[in-house]
Amino acid sequence: MHNKENGCKKVVIIGLGNPLLADDSVGLWAVDELTSILKDRESNISFSKNYSGGIDLIYEFQGFKKAILIDSILTENPQPGKVHELNMDFLNNIANSRIVDSHGVNLSTVIATAKKCNYEMPEDIVIYAIEGLDFTNFCEEPSLEVKEGLKEAVRLTIEKLKEWNCIDNILPENLDVKPVEIHH
């Protein structure tokens, strides 16, 4: 087991989404999967579900040095299940564009507001955005394609935790590997 002495800082993994809207629920499902894999392995990792993705994320970040967010995304040319790794530099570059944000407030605005109000924010924030297609139908499960992306987001999260020196070399056998598109 890793600990602070081995380099792991406090990490929060936050799944975002609406549990009743098909593909929008994928971040919540991912956190459930990660919780079942990692819950007994590391005390410096916390798990959270957030149903709004709005300004209340400020409170979810408090006390953590690093954060991983897992959410769904709808792109111009959807490829359901495709996973994008986003970082704050990328989000800050697109913050002023007219991007529709179903959460009401985009993450860049949340971070800027927190800093302006002197809240301590994580030094590293990574976002795994899983492309979806169905964001309007009531269904408590994401589509099959998006579930495949969920597996990839879980794998990438575990890899990031290894990179941050937070967990040993573990990976569930039933997770398939797919290419990921990284945006910096």
PDB file of C-alpha atoms in Angstrom:
ATOM      1  CA  MET A   1       0.000   0.000   0.000  1.00  0.00           C
ATOM      2  CA  HIS A   2       1.288   3.451  -0.884  1.00  0.00           C
ATOM      3  CA  ASN A   3       1.056   6.421   1.451  1.00  0.00           C
ATOM      4  CA  LYS A   4       2.122  10.052   1.690  1.00  0.00           C
ATOM      5  CA  GLU A   5       5.694   9.044   2.513  1.00  0.00           C
ATOM      6  CA  ASN A   6       5.841   7.190  -0.817  1.00  0.00           C
ATOM      7  CA  GLY A   7       4.738  10.247  -2.780  1.00  0.00           C
ATOM      8  CA  CYS A   8       0.956   9.888  -2.912  1.00  0.00           C
ATOM      9  CA  LYS A   9      -0.940  13.003  -2.018  1.00  0.00           C
ATOM     10  CA  LYS A  10      -4.639  13.115  -1.188  1.00  0.00           C
ATOM     11  CA  VAL A  11      -6.661  12.397  -4.326  1.00  0.00           C
ATOM     12  CA  VAL A  12     -10.382  12.723  -4.991  1.00  0.00           C
ATOM     13  CA  ILE A  13     -12.071  10.922  -7.861  1.00  0.00           C
ATOM     14  CA  ILE A  14     -15.370  12.582  -8.774  1.00  0.00           C
ATOM     15  CA  GLY A  15     -17.970  11.114 -11.091  1.00  0.00           C
ATOM     16  CA  LEU A  16     -20.298  13.668 -12.645  1.00  0.00           C
ATOM     17  CA  GLY A  17     -23.699  13.064 -14.176  1.00  0.00           C
ATOM     18  CA  ASN A  18     -27.405  12.506 -13.924  1.00  0.00           C
ATOM     19  CA  PRO A  19     -28.250   8.950 -12.849  1.00  0.00           C
ATOM     20  CA  LEU A  20     -31.502   9.018 -14.836  1.00  0.00           C
ATOM     21  CA  LEU A  21     -30.250  10.236 -18.223  1.00  0.00           C
ATOM     22  CA  ALA A  22     -28.694   7.325 -20.122  1.00  0.00           C
ATOM     23  CA  ASP A  23     -25.175   8.311 -21.265  1.00  0.00           C
ATOM     24  CA  ASP A  24     -24.994  11.263 -18.863  1.00  0.00           C
ATOM     25  CA  SER A  25     -24.733   8.750 -16.000  1.00  0.00           C
ATOM     26  CA  VAL A  26     -21.405   7.263 -17.131  1.00  0.00           C
ATOM     27  CA  GLY A  27     -19.242   9.279 -14.700  1.00  0.00           C
ATOM     28  CA  LEU A  28     -21.281   7.959 -11.777  1.00  0.00           C
ATOM     29  CA  TRP A  29     -20.921   4.384 -13.033  1.00  0.00           C
ATOM     30  CA  ALA A  30     -17.164   4.849 -13.405  1.00  0.00           C
ATOM     31  CA  VAL A  31     -16.820   5.983  -9.782  1.00  0.00           C
ATOM     32  CA  ASP A  32     -18.808   2.953  -8.630  1.00  0.00           C
ATOM     33  CA  GLU A  33     -16.440   0.674 -10.563  1.00  0.00           C
ATOM     34  CA  LEU A  34     -13.330   2.438  -9.232  1.00  0.00           C
ATOM     35  CA  THR A  35     -14.668   2.317  -5.683  1.00  0.00           C
ATOM     36  CA  SER A  36     -15.151  -1.440  -5.917  1.00  0.00           C
ATOM     37  CA  ILE A  37     -11.627  -1.919  -7.323  1.00  0.00           C
ATOM     38  CA  LEU A  38      -9.723   0.481  -5.048  1.00  0.00           C
ATOM     39  CA  LYS A  39     -11.716   0.969  -1.826  1.00  0.00           C
ATOM     40  CA  ASP A  40      -9.553  -1.311   0.329  1.00  0.00           C
ATOM     41  CA  ARG A  41      -6.216  -0.445  -1.282  1.00  0.00           C
ATOM     42  CA  GLU A  42      -5.474   3.163  -0.436  1.00  0.00           C
ATOM     43  CA  SER A  43      -6.589   5.553   2.277  1.00  0.00           C
ATOM     44  CA  ASN A  44      -5.410   8.670   0.407  1.00  0.00           C
ATOM     45  CA  ILE A  45      -7.991   8.171  -2.358  1.00  0.00           C
ATOM     46  CA  SER A  46     -11.563   9.387  -1.864  1.00  0.00           C
ATOM     47  CA  PHE A  47     -14.545   8.849  -4.138  1.00  0.00           C
ATOM     48  CA  SER A  48     -17.469  11.161  -4.749  1.00  0.00           C
ATOM     49  CA  LYS A  49     -20.505  11.482  -6.990  1.00  0.00           C
ATOM     50  CA  ASN A  50     -21.701  14.913  -8.038  1.00  0.00           C
ATOM     51  CA  TYR A  51     -25.054  15.319  -9.722  1.00  0.00           C
ATOM     52  CA  SER A  52     -24.817  19.007 -10.613  1.00  0.00           C
ATOM     53  CA  GLY A  53     -21.253  19.650 -11.775  1.00  0.00           C
ATOM     54  CA  GLY A  54     -21.757  23.262 -10.814  1.00  0.00           C
ATOM     55  CA  ILE A  55     -20.215  25.660  -8.340  1.00  0.00           C
ATOM     56  CA  ASP A  56     -20.617  23.109  -5.523  1.00  0.00           C
ATOM     57  CA  LEU A  57     -17.598  21.294  -6.968  1.00  0.00           C
ATOM     58  CA  ILE A  58     -15.524  23.821  -5.013  1.00  0.00           C
ATOM     59  CA  TYR A  59     -16.436  21.960  -1.828  1.00  0.00           C
ATOM     60  CA  GLU A  60     -15.715  18.565  -3.396  1.00  0.00           C
ATOM     61  CA  PHE A  61     -12.125  19.698  -4.091  1.00  0.00           C
ATOM     62  CA  GLN A  62     -11.355  20.916  -0.563  1.00  0.00           C
ATOM     63  CA  GLY A  63      -8.541  19.097   1.218  1.00  0.00           C
ATOM     64  CA  PHE A  64      -7.257  17.325  -1.893  1.00  0.00           C
ATOM     65  CA  LYS A  65      -3.974  17.856  -3.751  1.00  0.00           C
ATOM     66  CA  LYS A  66      -5.050  16.067  -6.916  1.00  0.00           C
ATOM     67  CA  ALA A  67      -8.398  15.383  -8.564  1.00  0.00           C
ATOM     68  CA  ILE A  68      -9.740  13.186 -11.323  1.00  0.00           C
ATOM     69  CA  LEU A  69     -13.145  13.975 -12.795  1.00  0.00           C
ATOM     70  CA  ILE A  70     -15.031  11.522 -14.971  1.00  0.00           C
ATOM     71  CA  ASP A  71     -17.930  12.843 -17.026  1.00  0.00           C
ATOM     72  CA  SER A  72     -19.746  12.412 -20.293  1.00  0.00           C
ATOM     73  CA  ILE A  73     -19.280  14.716 -23.257  1.00  0.00           C
ATOM     74  CA  LEU A  74     -21.169  15.378 -26.478  1.00  0.00           C
ATOM     75  CA  THR A  75     -18.955  16.441 -29.357  1.00  0.00           C
ATOM     76  CA  GLU A  76     -19.740  17.826 -32.793  1.00  0.00           C
ATOM     77  CA  ASN A  77     -19.138  14.440 -34.444  1.00  0.00           C
ATOM     78  CA  PRO A  78     -19.991  11.962 -31.682  1.00  0.00           C
ATOM     79  CA  GLN A  79     -18.107   8.705 -31.355  1.00  0.00           C
ATOM     80  CA  PRO A  80     -19.903   7.092 -28.397  1.00  0.00           C
ATOM     81  CA  GLY A  81     -17.459   5.466 -26.003  1.00  0.00           C
ATOM     82  CA  LYS A  82     -14.397   7.423 -27.115  1.00  0.00           C
ATOM     83  CA  VAL A  83     -12.476   8.774 -24.116  1.00  0.00           C
ATOM     84  CA  HIS A  84     -10.818  12.192 -24.080  1.00  0.00           C
ATOM     85  CA  GLU A  85      -8.237  13.154 -21.469  1.00  0.00           C
ATOM     86  CA  LEU A  86      -8.585  16.858 -20.750  1.00  0.00           C
ATOM     87  CA  ASN A  87      -6.504  19.073 -18.503  1.00  0.00           C
ATOM     88  CA  MET A  88      -7.068  22.549 -17.097  1.00  0.00           C
ATOM     89  CA  ASP A  89      -4.924  24.233 -19.769  1.00  0.00           C
ATOM     90  CA  PHE A  90      -7.213  22.826 -22.443  1.00  0.00           C
ATOM     91  CA  LEU A  91     -10.345  23.857 -20.536  1.00  0.00           C
ATOM     92  CA  ASN A  92      -8.999  27.356 -19.922  1.00  0.00           C
ATOM     93  CA  ASN A  93      -8.321  27.748 -23.653  1.00  0.00           C
ATOM     94  CA  ILE A  94     -11.929  26.951 -24.522  1.00  0.00           C
ATOM     95  CA  ALA A  95     -13.536  28.677 -21.521  1.00  0.00           C
ATOM     96  CA  ASN A  96     -14.357  31.837 -23.438  1.00  0.00           C
ATOM     97  CA  SER A  97     -15.897  30.044 -26.395  1.00  0.00           C
ATOM     98  CA  ARG A  98     -19.645  29.560 -26.590  1.00  0.00           C
ATOM     99  CA  ILE A  99     -19.603  25.961 -25.440  1.00  0.00           C
ATOM    100  CA  VAL A 100     -22.865  24.689 -24.040  1.00  0.00           C
ATOM    101  CA  ASP A 101     -22.369  23.327 -20.540  1.00  0.00           C
ATOM    102  CA  SER A 102     -25.185  21.190 -19.200  1.00  0.00           C
ATOM    103  CA  HIS A 103     -23.949  21.790 -15.663  1.00  0.00           C
ATOM    104  CA  GLY A 104     -24.690  25.522 -15.741  1.00  0.00           C
ATOM    105  CA  VAL A 105     -21.140  26.601 -14.856  1.00  0.00           C
ATOM    106  CA  ASN A 106     -18.068  25.284 -16.631  1.00  0.00           C
ATOM    107  CA  LEU A 107     -15.129  23.876 -14.697  1.00  0.00           C
ATOM    108  CA  SER A 108     -12.842  26.784 -15.586  1.00  0.00           C
ATOM    109  CA  THR A 109     -15.329  29.180 -13.983  1.00  0.00           C
ATOM    110  CA  VAL A 110     -15.593  26.980 -10.888  1.00  0.00           C
ATOM    111  CA  ILE A 111     -11.790  26.968 -10.474  1.00  0.00           C
ATOM    112  CA  ALA A 112     -11.453  30.712 -11.121  1.00  0.00           C
ATOM    113  CA  THR A 113     -14.218  31.473  -8.610  1.00  0.00           C
ATOM    114  CA  ALA A 114     -12.616  29.236  -5.986  1.00  0.00           C
ATOM    115  CA  LYS A 115      -9.235  30.914  -6.400  1.00  0.00           C
ATOM    116  CA  LYS A 116     -10.780  34.375  -6.267  1.00  0.00           C
ATOM    117  CA  CYS A 117     -12.488  33.395  -2.993  1.00  0.00           C
ATOM    118  CA  ASN A 118      -9.205  31.958  -1.634  1.00  0.00           C
ATOM    119  CA  TYR A 119     -10.313  28.334  -1.593  1.00  0.00           C
ATOM    120  CA  GLU A 120      -7.469  25.861  -1.823  1.00  0.00           C
ATOM    121  CA  MET A 121      -7.739  23.876  -5.037  1.00  0.00           C
ATOM    122  CA  PRO A 122      -5.976  20.702  -6.185  1.00  0.00           C
ATOM    123  CA  GLU A 123      -2.642  21.317  -7.903  1.00  0.00           C
ATOM    124  CA  ASP A 124      -3.496  18.718 -10.569  1.00  0.00           C
ATOM    125  CA  ILE A 125      -6.933  18.161 -12.108  1.00  0.00           C
ATOM    126  CA  VAL A 126      -7.432  15.593 -14.854  1.00  0.00           C
ATOM    127  CA  ILE A 127     -10.736  15.045 -16.641  1.00  0.00           C
ATOM    128  CA  TYR A 128     -11.715  11.881 -18.459  1.00  0.00           C
ATOM    129  CA  ALA A 129     -14.620  12.753 -20.757  1.00  0.00           C
ATOM    130  CA  ILE A 130     -16.464   9.827 -22.308  1.00  0.00           C
ATOM    131  CA  GLU A 131     -18.342  10.596 -25.509  1.00  0.00           C
ATOM    132  CA  GLY A 132     -22.021   9.829 -25.339  1.00  0.00           C
ATOM    133  CA  LEU A 133     -24.964  10.198 -27.666  1.00  0.00           C
ATOM    134  CA  ASP A 134     -28.141   9.777 -25.605  1.00  0.00           C
ATOM    135  CA  PHE A 135     -28.512  12.607 -23.099  1.00  0.00           C
ATOM    136  CA  THR A 136     -32.294  13.017 -23.228  1.00  0.00           C
ATOM    137  CA  ASN A 137     -33.881   9.607 -22.659  1.00  0.00           C
ATOM    138  CA  PHE A 138     -34.659   8.436 -19.167  1.00  0.00           C
ATOM    139  CA  CYS A 139     -32.599   5.329 -18.551  1.00  0.00           C
ATOM    140  CA  GLU A 140     -30.530   4.344 -15.534  1.00  0.00           C
ATOM    141  CA  GLU A 141     -27.730   2.847 -17.644  1.00  0.00           C
ATOM    142  CA  PRO A 142     -25.484   4.250 -20.342  1.00  0.00           C
ATOM    143  CA  SER A 143     -25.551   2.750 -23.846  1.00  0.00           C
ATOM    144  CA  LEU A 144     -23.352  -0.257 -24.632  1.00  0.00           C
ATOM    145  CA  GLU A 145     -20.805   1.863 -26.544  1.00  0.00           C
ATOM    146  CA  VAL A 146     -20.503   4.263 -23.631  1.00  0.00           C
ATOM    147  CA  LYS A 147     -20.071   1.366 -21.191  1.00  0.00           C
ATOM    148  CA  GLU A 148     -17.014   0.355 -23.241  1.00  0.00           C
ATOM    149  CA  GLY A 149     -15.677   3.897 -22.805  1.00  0.00           C
ATOM    150  CA  LEU A 150     -16.345   3.579 -19.087  1.00  0.00           C
ATOM    151  CA  LYS A 151     -13.918   0.636 -18.965  1.00  0.00           C
ATOM    152  CA  GLU A 152     -11.270   2.748 -20.680  1.00  0.00           C
ATOM    153  CA  ALA A 153     -11.829   5.680 -18.293  1.00  0.00           C
ATOM    154  CA  VAL A 154     -11.421   3.307 -15.336  1.00  0.00           C
ATOM    155  CA  ARG A 155      -8.198   1.941 -16.830  1.00  0.00           C
ATOM    156  CA  LEU A 156      -6.868   5.457 -17.465  1.00  0.00           C
ATOM    157  CA  THR A 157      -7.751   6.519 -13.923  1.00  0.00           C
ATOM    158  CA  ILE A 158      -5.847   3.559 -12.494  1.00  0.00           C
ATOM    159  CA  GLU A 159      -2.872   4.405 -14.741  1.00  0.00           C
ATOM    160  CA  LYS A 160      -2.965   8.041 -13.563  1.00  0.00           C
ATOM    161  CA  LEU A 161      -3.034   6.912  -9.917  1.00  0.00           C
ATOM    162  CA  LYS A 162       0.019   4.735 -10.619  1.00  0.00           C
ATOM    163  CA  GLU A 163       1.736   7.707 -12.271  1.00  0.00           C
ATOM    164  CA  TRP A 164       0.959   9.796  -9.178  1.00  0.00           C
ATOM    165  CA  ASN A 165       2.473   6.982  -7.052  1.00  0.00           C
ATOM    166  CA  CYS A 166      -0.823   6.288  -5.274  1.00  0.00           C
ATOM    167  CA  ILE A 167      -1.417   2.618  -6.037  1.00  0.00           C
ATOM    168  CA  ASP A 168       0.480  -0.543  -6.807  1.00  0.00           C
ATOM    169  CA  ASN A 169       0.514  -2.112 -10.227  1.00  0.00           C
ATOM    170  CA  ILE A 170      -3.064  -3.411 -10.339  1.00  0.00           C
ATOM    171  CA  LEU A 171      -5.528  -3.628 -13.158  1.00  0.00           C
ATOM    172  CA  PRO A 172      -8.653  -5.756 -13.310  1.00  0.00           C
ATOM    173  CA  GLU A 173      -8.372  -8.470 -15.951  1.00  0.00           C
ATOM    174  CA  ASN A 174     -11.715  -7.732 -17.596  1.00  0.00           C
ATOM    175  CA  LEU A 175     -10.932  -4.140 -18.639  1.00  0.00           C
ATOM    176  CA  ASP A 176     -10.372  -3.731 -22.366  1.00  0.00           C
ATOM    177  CA  VAL A 177      -7.880  -1.177 -23.669  1.00  0.00           C
ATOM    178  CA  LYS A 178      -8.867   1.404 -26.276  1.00  0.00           C
ATOM    179  CA  PRO A 179      -6.921   4.376 -27.641  1.00  0.00           C
ATOM    180  CA  VAL A 180      -7.501   7.679 -25.877  1.00  0.00           C
ATOM    181  CA  GLU A 181      -7.345  11.164 -27.331  1.00  0.00           C
ATOM    182  CA  ILE A 182      -5.413  13.561 -25.078  1.00  0.00           C
ATOM    183  CA  HIS A 183      -6.079  17.311 -25.259  1.00  0.00           C
ATOM    184  CA  HIS A 184      -3.505  19.707 -23.809  1.00  0.00           C
TER     185      HIS A 184
END
